[in-house]
Short mmCIF file of C-alpha atoms and ligand atoms in Angstrom, two decimals:
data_model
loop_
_atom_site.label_atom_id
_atom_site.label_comp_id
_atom_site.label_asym_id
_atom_site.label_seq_id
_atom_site.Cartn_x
_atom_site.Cartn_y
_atom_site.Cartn_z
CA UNK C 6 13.55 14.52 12.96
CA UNK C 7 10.63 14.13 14.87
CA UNK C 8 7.20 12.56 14.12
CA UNK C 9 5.73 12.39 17.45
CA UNK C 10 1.60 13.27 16.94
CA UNK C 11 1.45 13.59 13.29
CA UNK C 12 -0.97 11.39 11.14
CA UNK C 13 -0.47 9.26 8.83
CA UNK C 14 -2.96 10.06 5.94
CA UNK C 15 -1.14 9.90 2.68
CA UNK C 16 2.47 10.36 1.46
CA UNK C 17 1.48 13.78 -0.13
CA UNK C 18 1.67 15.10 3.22
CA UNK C 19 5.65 13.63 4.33
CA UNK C 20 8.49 15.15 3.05
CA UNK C 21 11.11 13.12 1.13
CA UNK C 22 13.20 13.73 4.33
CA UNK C 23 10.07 12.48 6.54
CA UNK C 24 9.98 9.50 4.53
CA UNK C 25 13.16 8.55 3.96
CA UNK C 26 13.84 8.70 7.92
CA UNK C 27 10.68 6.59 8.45
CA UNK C 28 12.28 3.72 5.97
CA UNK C 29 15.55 4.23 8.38
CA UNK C 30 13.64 3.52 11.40
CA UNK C 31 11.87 0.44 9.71
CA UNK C 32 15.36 -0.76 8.41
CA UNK C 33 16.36 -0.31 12.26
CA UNK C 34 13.31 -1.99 13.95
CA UNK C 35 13.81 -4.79 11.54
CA UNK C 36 17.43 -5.80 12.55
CA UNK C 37 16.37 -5.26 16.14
CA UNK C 38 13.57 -7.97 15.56
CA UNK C 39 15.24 -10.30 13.39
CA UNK C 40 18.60 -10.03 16.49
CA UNK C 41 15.92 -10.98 18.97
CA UNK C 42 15.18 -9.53 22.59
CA UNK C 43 18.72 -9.73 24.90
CA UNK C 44 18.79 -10.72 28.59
CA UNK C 45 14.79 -10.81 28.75
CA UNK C 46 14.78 -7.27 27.93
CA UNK C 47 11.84 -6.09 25.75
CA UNK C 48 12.43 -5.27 22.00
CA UNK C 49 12.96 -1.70 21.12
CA UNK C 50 13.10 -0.35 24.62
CA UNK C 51 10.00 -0.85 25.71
CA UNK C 52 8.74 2.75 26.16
CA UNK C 53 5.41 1.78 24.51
CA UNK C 54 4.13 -0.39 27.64
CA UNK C 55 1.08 0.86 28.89
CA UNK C 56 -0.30 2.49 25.47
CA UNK C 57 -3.02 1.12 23.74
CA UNK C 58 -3.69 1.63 19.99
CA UNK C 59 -7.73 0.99 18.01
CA UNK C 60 -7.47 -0.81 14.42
CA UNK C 61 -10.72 0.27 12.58
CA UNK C 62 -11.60 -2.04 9.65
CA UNK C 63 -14.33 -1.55 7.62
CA UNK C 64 -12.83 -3.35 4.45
CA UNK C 65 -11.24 -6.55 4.89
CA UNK C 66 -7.47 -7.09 5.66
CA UNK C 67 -4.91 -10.16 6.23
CA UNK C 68 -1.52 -8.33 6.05
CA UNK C 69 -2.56 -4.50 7.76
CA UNK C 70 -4.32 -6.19 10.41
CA UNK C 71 -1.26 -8.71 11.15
CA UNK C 72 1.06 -6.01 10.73
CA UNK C 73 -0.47 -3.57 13.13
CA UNK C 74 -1.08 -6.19 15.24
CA UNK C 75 2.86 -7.72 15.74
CA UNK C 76 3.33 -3.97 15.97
CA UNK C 77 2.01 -3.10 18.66
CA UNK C 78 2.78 -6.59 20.67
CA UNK C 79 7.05 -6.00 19.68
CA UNK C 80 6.66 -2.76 21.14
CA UNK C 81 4.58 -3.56 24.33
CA UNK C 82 1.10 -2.04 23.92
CA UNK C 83 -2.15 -3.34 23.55
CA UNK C 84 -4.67 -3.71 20.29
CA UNK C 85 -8.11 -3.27 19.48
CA UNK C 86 -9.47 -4.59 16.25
CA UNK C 87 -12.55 -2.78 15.23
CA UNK C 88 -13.77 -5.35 12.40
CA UNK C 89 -16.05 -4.25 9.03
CA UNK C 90 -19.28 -5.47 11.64
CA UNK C 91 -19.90 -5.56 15.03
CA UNK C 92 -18.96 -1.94 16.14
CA UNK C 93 -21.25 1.18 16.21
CA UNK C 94 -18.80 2.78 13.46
CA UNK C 95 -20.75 4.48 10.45
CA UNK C 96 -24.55 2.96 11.27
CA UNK C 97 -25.05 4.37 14.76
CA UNK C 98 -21.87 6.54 15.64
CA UNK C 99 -20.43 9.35 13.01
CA UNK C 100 -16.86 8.91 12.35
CA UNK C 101 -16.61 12.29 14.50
CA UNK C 102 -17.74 11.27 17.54
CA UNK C 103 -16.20 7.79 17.05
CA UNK C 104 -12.57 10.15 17.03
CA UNK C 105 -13.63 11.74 20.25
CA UNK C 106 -14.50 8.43 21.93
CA UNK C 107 -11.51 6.70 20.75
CA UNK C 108 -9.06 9.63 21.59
CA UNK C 109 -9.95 9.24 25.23
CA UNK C 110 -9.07 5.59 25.36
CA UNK C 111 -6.30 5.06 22.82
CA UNK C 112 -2.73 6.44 22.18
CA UNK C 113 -3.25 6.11 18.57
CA UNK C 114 -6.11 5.12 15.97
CA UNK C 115 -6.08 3.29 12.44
CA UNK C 116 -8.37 3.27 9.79
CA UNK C 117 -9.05 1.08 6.95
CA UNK C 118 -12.17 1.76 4.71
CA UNK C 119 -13.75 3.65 2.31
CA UNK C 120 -13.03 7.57 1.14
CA UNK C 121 -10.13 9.52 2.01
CA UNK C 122 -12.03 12.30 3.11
CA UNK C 123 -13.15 9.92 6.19
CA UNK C 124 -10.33 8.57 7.57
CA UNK C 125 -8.98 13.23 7.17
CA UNK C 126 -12.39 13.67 9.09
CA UNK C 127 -11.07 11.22 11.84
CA UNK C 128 -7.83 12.69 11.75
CA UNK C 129 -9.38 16.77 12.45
CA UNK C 130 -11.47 15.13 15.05
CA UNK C 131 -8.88 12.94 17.46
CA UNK C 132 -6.47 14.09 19.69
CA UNK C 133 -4.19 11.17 19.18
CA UNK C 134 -2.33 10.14 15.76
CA UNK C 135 -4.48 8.26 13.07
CA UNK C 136 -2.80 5.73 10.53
CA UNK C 137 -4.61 5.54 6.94
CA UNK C 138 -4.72 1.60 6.84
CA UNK C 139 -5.78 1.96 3.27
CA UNK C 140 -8.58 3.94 1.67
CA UNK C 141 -9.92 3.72 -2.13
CA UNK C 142 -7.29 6.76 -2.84
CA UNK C 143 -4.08 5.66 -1.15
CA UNK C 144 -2.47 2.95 1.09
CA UNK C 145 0.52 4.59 2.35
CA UNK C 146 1.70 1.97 4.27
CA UNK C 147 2.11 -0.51 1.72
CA UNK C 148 4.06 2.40 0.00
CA UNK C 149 6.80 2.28 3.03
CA UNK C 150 6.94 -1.52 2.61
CA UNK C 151 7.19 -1.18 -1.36
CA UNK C 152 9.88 1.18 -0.67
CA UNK C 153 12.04 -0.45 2.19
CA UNK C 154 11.64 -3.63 -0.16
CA UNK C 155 13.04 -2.13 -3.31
CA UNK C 156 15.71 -0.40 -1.15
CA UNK C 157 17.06 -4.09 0.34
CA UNK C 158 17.22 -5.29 -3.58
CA UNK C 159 18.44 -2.57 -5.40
CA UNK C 160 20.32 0.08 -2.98
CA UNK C 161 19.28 3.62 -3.68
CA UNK C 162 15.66 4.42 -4.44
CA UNK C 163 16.37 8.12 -7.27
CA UNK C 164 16.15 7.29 -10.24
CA UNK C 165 15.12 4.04 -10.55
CA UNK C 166 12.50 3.14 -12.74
CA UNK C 167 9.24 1.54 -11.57
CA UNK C 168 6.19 0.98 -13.84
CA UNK C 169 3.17 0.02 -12.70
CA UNK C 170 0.25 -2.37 -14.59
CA UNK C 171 -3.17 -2.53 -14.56
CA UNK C 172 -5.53 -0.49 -13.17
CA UNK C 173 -4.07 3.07 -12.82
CA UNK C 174 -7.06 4.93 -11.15
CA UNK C 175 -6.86 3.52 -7.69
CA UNK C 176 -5.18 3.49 -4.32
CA UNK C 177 -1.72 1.66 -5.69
CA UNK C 178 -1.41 3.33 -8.24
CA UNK C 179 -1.89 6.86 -6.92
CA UNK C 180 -0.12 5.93 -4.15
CA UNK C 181 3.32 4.99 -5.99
CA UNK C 182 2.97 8.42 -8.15
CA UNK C 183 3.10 10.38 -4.98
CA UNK C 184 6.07 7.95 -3.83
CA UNK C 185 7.87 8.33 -6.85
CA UNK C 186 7.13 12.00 -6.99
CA UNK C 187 8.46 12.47 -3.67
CA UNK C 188 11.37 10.21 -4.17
CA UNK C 189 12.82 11.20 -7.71
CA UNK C 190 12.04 7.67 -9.43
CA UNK C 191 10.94 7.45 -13.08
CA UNK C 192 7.09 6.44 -12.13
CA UNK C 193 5.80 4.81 -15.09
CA UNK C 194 1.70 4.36 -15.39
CA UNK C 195 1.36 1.40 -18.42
CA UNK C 196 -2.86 1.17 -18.78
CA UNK C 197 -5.10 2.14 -21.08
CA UNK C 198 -6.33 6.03 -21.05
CA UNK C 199 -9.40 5.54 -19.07
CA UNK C 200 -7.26 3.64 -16.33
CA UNK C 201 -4.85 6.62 -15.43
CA UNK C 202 -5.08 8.44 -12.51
CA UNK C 203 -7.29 11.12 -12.24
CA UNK C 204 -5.77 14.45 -13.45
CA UNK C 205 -5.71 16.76 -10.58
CA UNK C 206 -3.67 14.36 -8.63
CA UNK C 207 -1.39 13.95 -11.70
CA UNK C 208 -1.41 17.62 -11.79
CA UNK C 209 0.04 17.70 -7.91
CA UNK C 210 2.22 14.91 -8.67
CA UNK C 211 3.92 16.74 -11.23
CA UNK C 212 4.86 19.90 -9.23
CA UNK C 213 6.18 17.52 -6.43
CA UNK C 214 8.39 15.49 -8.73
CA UNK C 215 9.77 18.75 -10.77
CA UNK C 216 11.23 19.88 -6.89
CA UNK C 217 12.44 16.06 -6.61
CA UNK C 218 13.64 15.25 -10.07
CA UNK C 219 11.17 12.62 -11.09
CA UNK C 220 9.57 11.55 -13.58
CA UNK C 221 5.92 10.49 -14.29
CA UNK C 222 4.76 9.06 -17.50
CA UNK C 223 1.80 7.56 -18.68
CA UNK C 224 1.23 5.26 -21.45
CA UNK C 225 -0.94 2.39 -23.12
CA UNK C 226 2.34 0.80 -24.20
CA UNK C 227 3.59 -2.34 -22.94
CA UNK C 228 7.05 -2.33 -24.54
CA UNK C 229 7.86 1.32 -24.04
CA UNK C 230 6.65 1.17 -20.41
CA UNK C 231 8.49 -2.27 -19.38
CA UNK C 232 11.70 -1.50 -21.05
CA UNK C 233 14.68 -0.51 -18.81
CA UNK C 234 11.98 -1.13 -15.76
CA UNK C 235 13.77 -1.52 -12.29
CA UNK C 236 10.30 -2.46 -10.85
CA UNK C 237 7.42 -3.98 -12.41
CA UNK C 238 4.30 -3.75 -10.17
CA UNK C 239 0.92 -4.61 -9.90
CA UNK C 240 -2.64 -5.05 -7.98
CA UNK C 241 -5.86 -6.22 -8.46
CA UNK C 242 -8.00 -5.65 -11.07
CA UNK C 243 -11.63 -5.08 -9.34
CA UNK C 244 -10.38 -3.85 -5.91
CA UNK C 245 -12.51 -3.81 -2.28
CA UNK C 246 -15.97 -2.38 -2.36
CA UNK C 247 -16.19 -2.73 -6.23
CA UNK C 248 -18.93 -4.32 -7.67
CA UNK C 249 -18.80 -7.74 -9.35
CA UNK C 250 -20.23 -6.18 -12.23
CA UNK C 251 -17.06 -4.65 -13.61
CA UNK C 252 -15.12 -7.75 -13.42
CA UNK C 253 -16.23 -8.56 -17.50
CA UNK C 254 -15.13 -5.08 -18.33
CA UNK C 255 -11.80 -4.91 -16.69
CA UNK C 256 -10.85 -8.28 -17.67
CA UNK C 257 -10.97 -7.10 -21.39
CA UNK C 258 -9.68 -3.88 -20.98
CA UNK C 259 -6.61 -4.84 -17.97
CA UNK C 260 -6.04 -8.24 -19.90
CA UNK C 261 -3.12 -6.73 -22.47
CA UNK C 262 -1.66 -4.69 -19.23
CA UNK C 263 -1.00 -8.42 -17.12
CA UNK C 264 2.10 -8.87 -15.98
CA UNK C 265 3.64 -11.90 -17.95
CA UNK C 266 7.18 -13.32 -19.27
CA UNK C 267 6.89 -11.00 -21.99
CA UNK C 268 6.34 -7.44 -19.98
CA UNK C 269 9.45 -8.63 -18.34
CA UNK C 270 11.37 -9.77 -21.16
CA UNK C 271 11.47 -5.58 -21.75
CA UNK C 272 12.87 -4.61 -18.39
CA UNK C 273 16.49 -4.74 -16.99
CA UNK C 274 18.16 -8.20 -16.27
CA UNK C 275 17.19 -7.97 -12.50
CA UNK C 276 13.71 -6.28 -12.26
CA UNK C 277 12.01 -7.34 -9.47
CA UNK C 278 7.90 -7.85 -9.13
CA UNK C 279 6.22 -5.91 -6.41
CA UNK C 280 2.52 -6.79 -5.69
CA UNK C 281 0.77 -5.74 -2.22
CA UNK C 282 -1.10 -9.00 -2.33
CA UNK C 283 -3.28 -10.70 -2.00
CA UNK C 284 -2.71 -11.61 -5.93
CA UNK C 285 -4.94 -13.55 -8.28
CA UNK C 286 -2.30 -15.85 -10.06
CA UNK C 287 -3.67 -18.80 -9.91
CA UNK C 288 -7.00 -20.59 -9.47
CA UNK C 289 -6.19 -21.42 -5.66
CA UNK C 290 -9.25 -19.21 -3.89
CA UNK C 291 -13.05 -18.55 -4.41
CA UNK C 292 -13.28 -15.90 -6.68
CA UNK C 293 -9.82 -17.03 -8.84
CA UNK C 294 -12.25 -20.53 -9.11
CA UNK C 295 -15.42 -18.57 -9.79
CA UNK C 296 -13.45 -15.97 -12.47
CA UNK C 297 -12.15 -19.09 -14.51
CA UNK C 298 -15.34 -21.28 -14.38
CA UNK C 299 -17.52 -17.95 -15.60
CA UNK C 300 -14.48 -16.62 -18.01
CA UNK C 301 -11.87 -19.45 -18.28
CA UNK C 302 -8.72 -16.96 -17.30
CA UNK C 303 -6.62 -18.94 -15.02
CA UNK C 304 -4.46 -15.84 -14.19
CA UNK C 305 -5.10 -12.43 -14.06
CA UNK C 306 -2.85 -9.20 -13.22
CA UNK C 307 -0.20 -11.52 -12.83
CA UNK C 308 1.24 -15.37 -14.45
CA UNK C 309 1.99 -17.72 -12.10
CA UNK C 310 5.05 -17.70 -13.79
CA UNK C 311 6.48 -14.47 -12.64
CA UNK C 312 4.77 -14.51 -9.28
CA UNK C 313 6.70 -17.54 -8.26
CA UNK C 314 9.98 -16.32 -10.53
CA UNK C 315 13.12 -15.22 -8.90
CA UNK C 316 12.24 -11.18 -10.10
CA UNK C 317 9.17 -11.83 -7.05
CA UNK C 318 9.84 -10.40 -4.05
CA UNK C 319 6.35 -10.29 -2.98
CA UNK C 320 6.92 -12.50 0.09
CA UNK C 321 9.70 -9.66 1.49
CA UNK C 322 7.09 -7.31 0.74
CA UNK C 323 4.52 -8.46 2.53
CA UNK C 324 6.73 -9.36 6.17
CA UNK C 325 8.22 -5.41 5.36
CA UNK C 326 4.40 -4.37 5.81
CA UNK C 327 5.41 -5.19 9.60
CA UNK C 328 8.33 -3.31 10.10
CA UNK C 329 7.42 -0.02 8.30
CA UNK C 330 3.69 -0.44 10.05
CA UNK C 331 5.57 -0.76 13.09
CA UNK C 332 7.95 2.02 12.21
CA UNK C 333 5.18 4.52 11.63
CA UNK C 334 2.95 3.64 15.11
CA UNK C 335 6.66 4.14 16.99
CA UNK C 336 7.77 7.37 15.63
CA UNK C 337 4.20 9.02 15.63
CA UNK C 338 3.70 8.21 19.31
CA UNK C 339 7.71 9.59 19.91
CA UNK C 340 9.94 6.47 19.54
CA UNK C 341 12.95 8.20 18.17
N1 LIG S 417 -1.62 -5.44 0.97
C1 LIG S 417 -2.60 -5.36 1.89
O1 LIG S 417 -3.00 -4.28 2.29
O2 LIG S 417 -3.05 -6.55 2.31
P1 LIG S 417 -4.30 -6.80 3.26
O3 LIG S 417 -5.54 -6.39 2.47
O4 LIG S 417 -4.28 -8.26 3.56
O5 LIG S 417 -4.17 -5.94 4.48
N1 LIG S 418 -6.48 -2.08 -4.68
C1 LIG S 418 -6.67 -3.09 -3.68
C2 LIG S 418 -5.51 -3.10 -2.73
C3 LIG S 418 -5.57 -4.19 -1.69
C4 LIG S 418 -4.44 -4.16 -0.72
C5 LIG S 418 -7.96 -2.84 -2.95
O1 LIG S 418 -8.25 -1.68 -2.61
O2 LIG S 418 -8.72 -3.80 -2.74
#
């Protein structure tokens, strides 16, 4: 298998094979970093000194960032972080030329922001691999960490059943119908109607999990989604870029579709809760404060309760964000 100079756009373009070998390499990289460098030697080799890598962000990011960041340090190179102001990226430079310019001084380019289609037009115009740090359509690098996560708890990924809650039309959501598709899992899409994916992208999904034997269902059901679940999941209800507008709306609509003691009480024994984070489960930041003072909900996609349960293993989760970040930068620039 190798990777060397492909992107990293979405999952739709990785076959099961592709992906599977990139959650071996993460699964590798991570034993080598938790066993610690030897004899001063540098961890994982150290082929990578000397390259340099740009992190364009132009949505905000705690866990991407971090991860991209410890990356690139384990593996010797250095990092550029592009932040959502202060560059010339979208107000006086095209995202075309910004590829060109980049490509001449970086080994390898990622991109968090706004429509797929800009972080594909990157890709067609740079000479050197680009990493889809999340867009509104997909994050598939939170979909390696889901995976290698789920794979650490519960062994073999086919056939396991994972249902996500909430709202259905955006980048999680999509994202973990392509993974399932590609995997063979049972994705389950629990929201109502107006919250499922879009249907040409079900429509894709489909073909890809009839060649993988998966399954993807779709349903405003609580108790037939969540029982027999494997995986529970979740995100946020008004994502990055949204307007504060729709919070009222989604609130009333999402609010049946949270994932409480009773969605779980439906699911196997040992389910485990996967969220990307960061979650709204309490009233412990700005906008959970300013959602309960204007609406009084303490909790949204998620109760504290299960957050903090034993079934949450949001806190692996979020450290495997690291190791499969890492795992993607290494094979694309030829780390084997
Ligand atoms: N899950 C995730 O992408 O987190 P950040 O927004 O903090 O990068
Ligand atoms: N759906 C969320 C995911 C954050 C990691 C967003 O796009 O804001």
């Amino acid at each position: 298998m190798d990777l060397t100079g492909r992107d990293f756009l979405k999952l739709l373009d990785y076959s099961p094979e592709e992906i599977n070998y990139l959650l071996d390499i993460s699964a590798r990289l991570k034993a080598e970093k938790k066993a610690g460098s030897k004899d001063g030697k540098p961890l994982h080799g150290g082929d990578f000194a000397g390259k340099n890598i740009a992190l364009i962000f132009e949505k905000n990011s705690t866990r991407t960032r971090c991860s991209f960041e410890v990356a690139a340090f384990d593996l010797g190179m250095g990092a550029t972080y592009l932040g959502p102001s202060g560059s010339q990226i979208g107000n006086k430079e095209s995202i075309a030329d910004t590829a060109r310019v980049l490509s001449r001084m970086y080994d390898g380019i990622e991109y968090r922001g706004f429509d797929q289609e800009i972080v594909e037009e990157l890709a067609r115009y740079s000479d050197v691999p680009v990493w889809n740090g999340l867009t509104n359509e997909f994050h598939p690098t939170q979909m390696l960490a889901d995976m290698l996560t789920i794979r650490e708890h519960k062994g073999d990924l086919k056939g396991l059943k994972l249902v996500y809650m909430g709202d259905a039309r955006y980048n999680m959501a999509d994202s973990y119908m392509v993974t399932c598709a590609k995997l063979g899992m049972h994705f389950v899409a629990c929201a109502p109607e107006e919250y499922w994916p879009n249907k040409e992208l079900i429509k894709t999904c489909q073909e890809v999990a009839t060649e993988n034997g998966a399954t993807l269902e779709f349903t405003e059901d609580v108790e037939k989604a969540c029982t027999d679940a494997d995986v529970i999941c979740t995100d946020v209800w008004v994502s990055m870029g949204e307007p504060d507008e729709v919070w009222e709306k989604r609130i009333r609509d999402l609010g049946p579709y949270q994932v409480n003691a009773k969605a779980f009480s439906y699911a196997k024994k040992d389910a485990i809760f996967l969220h990307c984070l960061p979650a709204f489960h309490d009233t412990n930041t700005r906008i959970g404060k300013q959602i309960y003072e204007k609406y009084g909900l303490k909790e949204m996609e998620v109760t504290n309760e299960i957050f903090e349960s034993e079934h949450s293993v949001v806190f692996d989760e979020a450290e495997n964000r690291m190791h499969t970040i890492k795992a993607v930068v290494y094979t694309t620039l030829g780390g084997k």
